[in-house]
């Protein structure tokens, strides 16, 4: 892990010193021992602050959107899952490939902050992380904390499809074993919900959506949500009234419309990075919703996980004169 | 706040006999935005329309809702009414309370009353948001492209050219003429097909307004009504037609003989050939796949013989681009591949089981037998001939569901010809129905019966060879018993299907192909030669099976549509097309591939934002000449940046709300 960090810093220094990029987006030390924070370096000196490890859950791809209309080159650090988000942005024509340097990192799984935070003594300062293969050890000033990978990783890591980036101009380290669990079924959770009867399913989602604060965190973190102006933020006359479809009113029907419309907008496009679910302050299982669309797109159109390449278009974004037209 | 007037129409008893129109008018006054409402027996009548104009003036109405029939019927009528009153015609919204309500709910008037009010509320909700729309104009290129040089293409080209416009006629074969020049005589008058079609072919080649590209194909179509740019690929003929005099010496001396497609393989032609003596242009082409020089590297006899020095083995394919304002597709038909589908008829293994088109060549004085009906296997005159109709037609299991329309008549013609030319001949015709709707058609059929043709009602279940006879087994469904005929020759009236490669043509000109493979007209009754793509028209059998009279009628109809178009200096475009709100457009480009008319493209704009340097950004942009307002892009666009004018998202949501909330 140390070697990866060194490689990353060295490459960032090189890119900035040669003026190949204006800025490198990566991970920097966090506010506490359980996390890191996105870090933006614009000088070679600042590059010394880059870090990497199992506390780097954030998908940094989305930050590119803030610079989409500028003419500067940027570099961004991505894990396997994040790299699909890069392809998402490229395919959606939201960032030109020639202005982008992708710095790939090999990922052995990310620790689930909800699980590890309670184990970390308050005020502990992180001094380093060791990877023993089966266990991540956080070395802090208040002692060594061991987190076995088979219990403390984020749920999405156990289903990981690409722990190495699918797109990278530079790789900061050699491949590492995937954290995916042997023989895990990516559709298991979806199948469970599908098995419920309509009433039960409806009340399950009603219960989830009723908690939504309409804080837009899921949308803001999503690499598939790249609209300049979200449909939900356009000035519909009377936009605060309930009863106007697409209003911002915080009520169950409006929340439902928000989530279902967002779901339709990401069908066949969601790269399954799981960021929406991670950032949701009220723990709505959003990834479950989108995994359902992923499963359906797979069954109906044979679509794979979006973002694996920029070649394959989302099945709902393609038009071909050969398309079956039974419904017409 | 808009001032909406609601006008409820009784449509005589169609609406007024089911619901209480005065009550509907009274209820409508309470809808938001409505300041006036009334009812009348026939709104579309002169006094009805005048009452709308009067009300617009008296009540200062700025939006109009007419609750009557389908907008398909009278939207144009009422738009003109609004225009006459000085209002923008697009400030009209119709509520269809006839087809959508009183016609279908005439047994339940109370529910119909409530539904009518709901439909009117919907229209009023949308009317509140309507905005004036204005057509724009595009320039007109006064030339026409005709694809396909059968009788349909020929007739269209001549009519348009005679009207004074330039025509480009593209035919993929070495000659124009299509299927008609292969026919012997034509029903019901029995005039010689070549005699009536070859003069027209010559007229095409000599017409000052027609440019003819034979042995050529349309490779691409860009642009839109009034402004198409067409790429034409001229295949290599290896003969310089500007030098060639058409003497035919090369053809006579060429040593290579191959099967002659013009005579459907019934005889042979040379590797350098003019398809038939009256071909237009009357110049040969080299069939490189079979030419001895091209296959072995030695020969060049034609080059040696040609006094004009026209043979050019180095000739290259040429690509030409032409600008036109309108396109007529006249690509015609071909015959259904019966041999692949009808195992019970021998899969094409029996030489004396032929199609109607073979028969046309056999009976034709210019054909391989000099007009003597001789069967292919042993060149003897068949004494017993069986005709089988509907082979591949009206047979969804094996072929096509539809009727090919010309077969009943040409089979009667063929039967008549056998009985006339072969003394003592016996003719049996297996049929499902005999369809003779056409001037003098039934009379022609009756004459064939009195000539002695035996019509047997039923399908043929098997044909097999027995010695030098063909045994035809079928059933007579009128007598309810099996029939067996020993025949010398069997003629199958095989179905007409659309020309090979029609899908490519359809894609290039953005016309749909219907479920049977024919090109789709805009409306089966009211717009039979138009398509859904502006400036593209259909003529002849590419639109569906038909005989020559119908083909020619349709060709002239297409020509008159084209001429009407080309006489204009510019074109008003329908304003109900897509428009992009560039401020919201993220330039994702999703709308580009989903547009079936290639109307959307991405372009770079320079955006000025207060307090920032100008920046460049990519956004979608709609070509108003190409867009047909279908709305496909609209649903693809996540931020709702691209919307169809007159059907904006806000308008649609307001309508849904009005009905559902
Ligand atoms: C056996 C038989 C007998 C018949 N007898 C009679 C009769 O007696 N009386 C009667 O009224 N009708 C008769 N018909 C019907 C008649 O043949 C048709 O109505 C008529 O020929 C249709 O003309 P068309 O121009 O539409 O098509 P076609 O004659 O098929 O012409 C189409 C032309 O377009 C060309 N083409 C196709 N695709 C392309 C392309 N992509 N690019 C460029 N060129 C292309 C073709 O090469 C062809 O020259 C008969 C039909 C059959 C099968
Ligand atoms: S409405 Fe949109 S998809 Fe339809 S023709 Fe116009 S631009 Fe194309
Ligand atoms: S789909 Fe919408 S956002 Fe994307 S390019 Fe088209 S108009 Fe713009």
PDB file of N, CA, C and O and ligand atoms in Angstrom, chain B residues 147-152 170-173 178-180 183 185-187 330-333 335 356-357 360 406 410 413 496 499 505 540-541 546-549 551, ligand 1:
ATOM      1  N   UNK B 147     -36.137   7.024 -57.788  1.00  0.00           N
ATOM      2  CA  UNK B 147     -35.333   5.810 -57.602  1.00  0.00           C
ATOM      3  C   UNK B 147     -36.098   4.629 -58.185  1.00  0.00           C
ATOM      4  O   UNK B 147     -37.160   4.275 -57.692  1.00  0.00           O
ATOM      5  N   UNK B 148     -35.583   4.023 -59.210  1.00  0.00           N
ATOM      6  CA  UNK B 148     -36.235   2.871 -59.851  1.00  0.00           C
ATOM      7  C   UNK B 148     -36.859   3.274 -61.180  1.00  0.00           C
ATOM      8  O   UNK B 148     -37.641   4.217 -61.249  1.00  0.00           O
ATOM      9  N   UNK B 149     -36.492   2.565 -62.230  1.00  0.00           N
ATOM     10  CA  UNK B 149     -36.978   2.927 -63.562  1.00  0.00           C
ATOM     11  C   UNK B 149     -37.903   1.896 -64.165  1.00  0.00           C
ATOM     12  O   UNK B 149     -37.807   1.558 -65.347  1.00  0.00           O
ATOM     13  N   UNK B 150     -38.816   1.345 -63.345  1.00  0.00           N
ATOM     14  CA  UNK B 150     -39.904   0.530 -63.885  1.00  0.00           C
ATOM     15  C   UNK B 150     -40.946   1.474 -64.462  1.00  0.00           C
ATOM     16  O   UNK B 150     -40.703   2.679 -64.587  1.00  0.00           O
ATOM     17  N   UNK B 151     -42.118   0.930 -64.768  1.00  0.00           N
ATOM     18  CA  UNK B 151     -43.130   1.801 -65.381  1.00  0.00           C
ATOM     19  C   UNK B 151     -43.512   2.932 -64.419  1.00  0.00           C
ATOM     20  O   UNK B 151     -43.773   4.066 -64.834  1.00  0.00           O
ATOM     21  N   UNK B 152     -43.489   2.645 -63.110  1.00  0.00           N
ATOM     22  CA  UNK B 152     -43.821   3.683 -62.132  1.00  0.00           C
ATOM     23  C   UNK B 152     -42.809   4.821 -62.199  1.00  0.00           C
ATOM     24  O   UNK B 152     -43.175   5.998 -62.305  1.00  0.00           O
ATOM     25  N   UNK B 170     -32.672   7.157 -61.318  1.00  0.00           N
ATOM     26  CA  UNK B 170     -31.608   6.198 -61.013  1.00  0.00           C
ATOM     27  C   UNK B 170     -32.168   4.778 -61.093  1.00  0.00           C
ATOM     28  O   UNK B 170     -33.154   4.456 -60.420  1.00  0.00           O
ATOM     29  N   UNK B 171     -31.570   3.955 -61.905  1.00  0.00           N
ATOM     30  CA  UNK B 171     -32.007   2.560 -62.072  1.00  0.00           C
ATOM     31  C   UNK B 171     -30.798   1.653 -61.858  1.00  0.00           C
ATOM     32  O   UNK B 171     -29.723   1.922 -62.381  1.00  0.00           O
ATOM     33  N   UNK B 172     -30.988   0.596 -61.077  1.00  0.00           N
ATOM     34  CA  UNK B 172     -29.803  -0.205 -60.765  1.00  0.00           C
ATOM     35  C   UNK B 172     -29.444  -1.221 -61.856  1.00  0.00           C
ATOM     36  O   UNK B 172     -28.330  -1.701 -61.922  1.00  0.00           O
ATOM     37  N   UNK B 173     -30.407  -1.556 -62.704  1.00  0.00           N
ATOM     38  CA  UNK B 173     -30.120  -2.491 -63.796  1.00  0.00           C
ATOM     39  C   UNK B 173     -29.509  -1.726 -64.971  1.00  0.00           C
ATOM     40  O   UNK B 173     -29.571  -0.504 -65.020  1.00  0.00           O
ATOM     41  N   UNK B 178     -37.999  -2.137 -66.027  1.00  0.00           N
ATOM     42  CA  UNK B 178     -38.505  -2.936 -64.912  1.00  0.00           C
ATOM     43  C   UNK B 178     -39.191  -4.207 -65.361  1.00  0.00           C
ATOM     44  O   UNK B 178     -38.845  -4.802 -66.395  1.00  0.00           O
ATOM     45  N   UNK B 179     -40.190  -4.623 -64.593  1.00  0.00           N
ATOM     46  CA  UNK B 179     -40.881  -5.875 -64.893  1.00  0.00           C
ATOM     47  C   UNK B 179     -41.789  -5.766 -66.104  1.00  0.00           C
ATOM     48  O   UNK B 179     -42.040  -6.750 -66.789  1.00  0.00           O
ATOM     49  N   UNK B 180     -42.300  -4.558 -66.361  1.00  0.00           N
ATOM     50  CA  UNK B 180     -43.314  -4.453 -67.411  1.00  0.00           C
ATOM     51  C   UNK B 180     -42.776  -4.836 -68.786  1.00  0.00           C
ATOM     52  O   UNK B 180     -43.491  -5.467 -69.571  1.00  0.00           O
ATOM     53  N   UNK B 183     -43.146  -8.432 -69.819  1.00  0.00           N
ATOM     54  CA  UNK B 183     -44.476  -9.008 -70.038  1.00  0.00           C
ATOM     55  C   UNK B 183     -44.754  -9.086 -71.523  1.00  0.00           C
ATOM     56  O   UNK B 183     -44.226  -8.313 -72.321  1.00  0.00           O
ATOM     57  N   UNK B 185     -48.349  -9.673 -73.234  1.00  0.00           N
ATOM     58  CA  UNK B 185     -49.501  -8.806 -73.447  1.00  0.00           C
ATOM     59  C   UNK B 185     -50.034  -8.408 -72.086  1.00  0.00           C
ATOM     60  O   UNK B 185     -49.763  -9.069 -71.090  1.00  0.00           O
ATOM     61  N   UNK B 186     -50.792  -7.313 -72.062  1.00  0.00           N
ATOM     62  CA  UNK B 186     -51.295  -6.883 -70.762  1.00  0.00           C
ATOM     63  C   UNK B 186     -52.811  -6.952 -70.716  1.00  0.00           C
ATOM     64  O   UNK B 186     -53.480  -6.575 -71.674  1.00  0.00           O
ATOM     65  N   UNK B 187     -53.278  -7.489 -69.580  1.00  0.00           N
ATOM     66  CA  UNK B 187     -54.738  -7.544 -69.393  1.00  0.00           C
ATOM     67  C   UNK B 187     -55.249  -6.137 -69.161  1.00  0.00           C
ATOM     68  O   UNK B 187     -54.463  -5.307 -68.726  1.00  0.00           O
ATOM     69  N   UNK B 330     -39.584   4.355 -56.401  1.00  0.00           N
ATOM     70  CA  UNK B 330     -40.377   3.527 -57.323  1.00  0.00           C
ATOM     71  C   UNK B 330     -39.605   2.245 -57.577  1.00  0.00           C
ATOM     72  O   UNK B 330     -39.326   1.880 -58.716  1.00  0.00           O
ATOM     73  N   UNK B 331     -39.245   1.568 -56.503  1.00  0.00           N
ATOM     74  CA  UNK B 331     -38.337   0.430 -56.630  1.00  0.00           C
ATOM     75  C   UNK B 331     -39.040  -0.883 -56.953  1.00  0.00           C
ATOM     76  O   UNK B 331     -38.380  -1.913 -57.099  1.00  0.00           O
ATOM     77  N   UNK B 332     -40.369  -0.852 -57.024  1.00  0.00           N
ATOM     78  CA  UNK B 332     -41.074  -2.005 -57.567  1.00  0.00           C
ATOM     79  C   UNK B 332     -41.075  -3.261 -56.729  1.00  0.00           C
ATOM     80  O   UNK B 332     -40.970  -3.226 -55.506  1.00  0.00           O
ATOM     81  N   UNK B 333     -41.164  -4.382 -57.432  1.00  0.00           N
ATOM     82  CA  UNK B 333     -41.339  -5.685 -56.768  1.00  0.00           C
ATOM     83  C   UNK B 333     -40.440  -6.731 -57.394  1.00  0.00           C
ATOM     84  O   UNK B 333     -39.821  -6.503 -58.432  1.00  0.00           O
ATOM     85  N   UNK B 335     -40.457 -11.376 -57.566  1.00  0.00           N
ATOM     86  CA  UNK B 335     -41.341 -12.498 -57.258  1.00  0.00           C
ATOM     87  C   UNK B 335     -40.825 -13.258 -56.042  1.00  0.00           C
ATOM     88  O   UNK B 335     -39.624 -13.412 -55.839  1.00  0.00           O
ATOM     89  N   UNK B 356     -45.311 -17.358 -63.354  1.00  0.00           N
ATOM     90  CA  UNK B 356     -46.034 -16.572 -64.351  1.00  0.00           C
ATOM     91  C   UNK B 356     -45.093 -15.729 -65.190  1.00  0.00           C
ATOM     92  O   UNK B 356     -45.331 -15.502 -66.382  1.00  0.00           O
ATOM     93  N   UNK B 357     -44.017 -15.267 -64.570  1.00  0.00           N
ATOM     94  CA  UNK B 357     -43.090 -14.409 -65.308  1.00  0.00           C
ATOM     95  C   UNK B 357     -42.335 -15.238 -66.358  1.00  0.00           C
ATOM     96  O   UNK B 357     -42.110 -14.765 -67.470  1.00  0.00           O
ATOM     97  N   UNK B 360     -44.600 -15.474 -69.191  1.00  0.00           N
ATOM     98  CA  UNK B 360     -44.621 -14.244 -70.000  1.00  0.00           C
ATOM     99  C   UNK B 360     -43.504 -14.278 -71.036  1.00  0.00           C
ATOM    100  O   UNK B 360     -43.685 -13.876 -72.177  1.00  0.00           O
ATOM    101  N   UNK B 406     -52.460  -8.815 -58.818  1.00  0.00           N
ATOM    102  CA  UNK B 406     -52.422  -8.880 -60.279  1.00  0.00           C
ATOM    103  C   UNK B 406     -52.598 -10.313 -60.784  1.00  0.00           C
ATOM    104  O   UNK B 406     -52.897 -10.529 -61.956  1.00  0.00           O
ATOM    105  N   UNK B 410     -53.671 -11.895 -64.418  1.00  0.00           N
ATOM    106  CA  UNK B 410     -52.692 -12.372 -65.394  1.00  0.00           C
ATOM    107  C   UNK B 410     -52.812 -13.879 -65.620  1.00  0.00           C
ATOM    108  O   UNK B 410     -52.482 -14.378 -66.684  1.00  0.00           O
ATOM    109  N   UNK B 413     -55.281 -14.220 -68.172  1.00  0.00           N
ATOM    110  CA  UNK B 413     -54.627 -13.846 -69.430  1.00  0.00           C
ATOM    111  C   UNK B 413     -53.811 -15.022 -69.964  1.00  0.00           C
ATOM    112  O   UNK B 413     -53.916 -15.378 -71.144  1.00  0.00           O
ATOM    113  N   UNK B 496     -46.077 -11.339 -55.290  1.00  0.00           N
ATOM    114  CA  UNK B 496     -45.182 -10.188 -55.454  1.00  0.00           C
ATOM    115  C   UNK B 496     -44.644  -9.834 -54.070  1.00  0.00           C
ATOM    116  O   UNK B 496     -45.402  -9.743 -53.105  1.00  0.00           O
ATOM    117  N   UNK B 499     -38.850  -5.327 -53.685  1.00  0.00           N
ATOM    118  CA  UNK B 499     -37.541  -5.511 -54.307  1.00  0.00           C
ATOM    119  C   UNK B 499     -36.458  -5.799 -53.286  1.00  0.00           C
ATOM    120  O   UNK B 499     -36.518  -5.291 -52.162  1.00  0.00           O
ATOM    121  N   UNK B 505     -32.852   1.213 -48.990  1.00  0.00           N
ATOM    122  CA  UNK B 505     -33.455   2.414 -49.570  1.00  0.00           C
ATOM    123  C   UNK B 505     -34.330   3.094 -48.513  1.00  0.00           C
ATOM    124  O   UNK B 505     -34.267   4.308 -48.298  1.00  0.00           O
ATOM    125  N   UNK B 540     -45.966   3.227 -57.433  1.00  0.00           N
ATOM    126  CA  UNK B 540     -45.938   1.867 -57.958  1.00  0.00           C
ATOM    127  C   UNK B 540     -45.891   0.798 -56.892  1.00  0.00           C
ATOM    128  O   UNK B 540     -46.282   1.006 -55.743  1.00  0.00           O
ATOM    129  N   UNK B 541     -45.360  -0.356 -57.271  1.00  0.00           N
ATOM    130  CA  UNK B 541     -45.462  -1.533 -56.426  1.00  0.00           C
ATOM    131  C   UNK B 541     -44.522  -1.529 -55.222  1.00  0.00           C
ATOM    132  O   UNK B 541     -44.611  -2.421 -54.395  1.00  0.00           O
ATOM    133  N   UNK B 546     -49.684  -4.170 -57.087  1.00  0.00           N
ATOM    134  CA  UNK B 546     -50.735  -3.590 -57.916  1.00  0.00           C
ATOM    135  C   UNK B 546     -50.436  -3.881 -59.375  1.00  0.00           C
ATOM    136  O   UNK B 546     -49.329  -4.286 -59.725  1.00  0.00           O
ATOM    137  N   UNK B 547     -51.429  -3.663 -60.232  1.00  0.00           N
ATOM    138  CA  UNK B 547     -51.225  -3.893 -61.654  1.00  0.00           C
ATOM    139  C   UNK B 547     -50.794  -2.591 -62.318  1.00  0.00           C
ATOM    140  O   UNK B 547     -50.605  -1.574 -61.651  1.00  0.00           O
ATOM    141  N   UNK B 548     -50.640  -2.650 -63.635  1.00  0.00           N
ATOM    142  CA  UNK B 548     -50.083  -1.480 -64.318  1.00  0.00           C
ATOM    143  C   UNK B 548     -51.000  -0.247 -64.250  1.00  0.00           C
ATOM    144  O   UNK B 548     -50.518   0.844 -63.958  1.00  0.00           O
ATOM    145  N   UNK B 549     -52.320  -0.402 -64.486  1.00  0.00           N
ATOM    146  CA  UNK B 549     -53.162   0.809 -64.393  1.00  0.00           C
ATOM    147  C   UNK B 549     -53.010   1.520 -63.045  1.00  0.00           C
ATOM    148  O   UNK B 549     -52.859   2.743 -62.992  1.00  0.00           O
ATOM    149  N   UNK B 551     -50.510   1.245 -60.954  1.00  0.00           N
ATOM    150  CA  UNK B 551     -49.133   1.713 -60.818  1.00  0.00           C
ATOM    151  C   UNK B 551     -48.967   3.068 -61.498  1.00  0.00           C
ATOM    152  O   UNK B 551     -48.417   4.015 -60.926  1.00  0.00           O
TER     153      UNK B 551
HETATM  154  C1  LIG C   1     -46.323 -12.569 -64.277  1.00  0.00           C
HETATM  155  C2  LIG C   1     -46.871 -11.193 -64.189  1.00  0.00           C
HETATM  156  C3  LIG C   1     -47.720 -10.708 -65.179  1.00  0.00           C
HETATM  157  C4  LIG C   1     -48.266  -9.456 -65.090  1.00  0.00           C
HETATM  158  N1  LIG C   1     -49.125  -9.027 -66.056  1.00  0.00           N
HETATM  159  C5  LIG C   1     -49.735  -7.832 -65.954  1.00  0.00           C
HETATM  160  C6  LIG C   1     -50.666  -7.388 -66.915  1.00  0.00           C
HETATM  161  O1  LIG C   1     -50.957  -8.094 -67.866  1.00  0.00           O
HETATM  162  N2  LIG C   1     -51.278  -6.184 -66.746  1.00  0.00           N
HETATM  163  C7  LIG C   1     -50.991  -5.390 -65.654  1.00  0.00           C
HETATM  164  O2  LIG C   1     -51.589  -4.327 -65.532  1.00  0.00           O
HETATM  165  N3  LIG C   1     -50.074  -5.764 -64.733  1.00  0.00           N
HETATM  166  C8  LIG C   1     -49.437  -6.967 -64.855  1.00  0.00           C
HETATM  167  N4  LIG C   1     -48.521  -7.346 -63.913  1.00  0.00           N
HETATM  168  C9  LIG C   1     -48.149  -6.393 -62.859  1.00  0.00           C
HETATM  169  C10 LIG C   1     -47.037  -5.426 -63.315  1.00  0.00           C
HETATM  170  O3  LIG C   1     -45.873  -6.175 -63.599  1.00  0.00           O
HETATM  171  C11 LIG C   1     -46.720  -4.370 -62.287  1.00  0.00           C
HETATM  172  O4  LIG C   1     -47.893  -3.702 -61.923  1.00  0.00           O
HETATM  173  C12 LIG C   1     -45.745  -3.310 -62.764  1.00  0.00           C
HETATM  174  O5  LIG C   1     -44.716  -3.843 -63.518  1.00  0.00           O
HETATM  175  C13 LIG C   1     -45.172  -2.547 -61.593  1.00  0.00           C
HETATM  176  O6  LIG C   1     -44.254  -1.576 -62.008  1.00  0.00           O
HETATM  177  P1  LIG C   1     -43.245  -0.852 -60.990  1.00  0.00           P
HETATM  178  O7  LIG C   1     -42.598   0.220 -61.745  1.00  0.00           O
HETATM  179  O8  LIG C   1     -43.964  -0.519 -59.756  1.00  0.00           O
HETATM  180  O9  LIG C   1     -42.182  -1.970 -60.574  1.00  0.00           O
HETATM  181  P2  LIG C   1     -41.002  -2.679 -61.372  1.00  0.00           P
HETATM  182  O10 LIG C   1     -41.439  -3.011 -62.727  1.00  0.00           O
HETATM  183  O11 LIG C   1     -40.562  -3.779 -60.492  1.00  0.00           O
HETATM  184  O12 LIG C   1     -39.864  -1.585 -61.489  1.00  0.00           O
HETATM  185  C14 LIG C   1     -38.997  -1.276 -60.434  1.00  0.00           C
HETATM  186  C15 LIG C   1     -37.670  -0.845 -60.987  1.00  0.00           C
HETATM  187  O13 LIG C   1     -36.872  -0.320 -59.934  1.00  0.00           O
HETATM  188  C16 LIG C   1     -35.568  -0.852 -60.023  1.00  0.00           C
HETATM  189  N5  LIG C   1     -35.001  -0.857 -58.675  1.00  0.00           N
HETATM  190  C17 LIG C   1     -35.345  -1.641 -57.630  1.00  0.00           C
HETATM  191  N6  LIG C   1     -34.613  -1.322 -56.561  1.00  0.00           N
HETATM  192  C18 LIG C   1     -33.791  -0.321 -56.925  1.00  0.00           C
HETATM  193  C19 LIG C   1     -32.794   0.413 -56.252  1.00  0.00           C
HETATM  194  N7  LIG C   1     -32.501   0.175 -54.984  1.00  0.00           N
HETATM  195  N8  LIG C   1     -32.119   1.379 -56.933  1.00  0.00           N
HETATM  196  C20 LIG C   1     -32.410   1.621 -58.221  1.00  0.00           C
HETATM  197  N9  LIG C   1     -33.339   0.950 -58.915  1.00  0.00           N
HETATM  198  C21 LIG C   1     -34.022  -0.015 -58.276  1.00  0.00           C
HETATM  199  C22 LIG C   1     -35.764  -2.221 -60.611  1.00  0.00           C
HETATM  200  O14 LIG C   1     -34.574  -2.663 -61.224  1.00  0.00           O
HETATM  201  C23 LIG C   1     -36.884  -1.962 -61.609  1.00  0.00           C
HETATM  202  O15 LIG C   1     -36.383  -1.545 -62.852  1.00  0.00           O
HETATM  203  C24 LIG C   1     -47.959  -8.615 -63.985  1.00  0.00           C
HETATM  204  C25 LIG C   1     -47.107  -9.083 -63.006  1.00  0.00           C
HETATM  205  C26 LIG C   1     -46.567 -10.357 -63.076  1.00  0.00           C
HETATM  206  C27 LIG C   1     -45.682 -10.853 -61.987  1.00  0.00           C
END
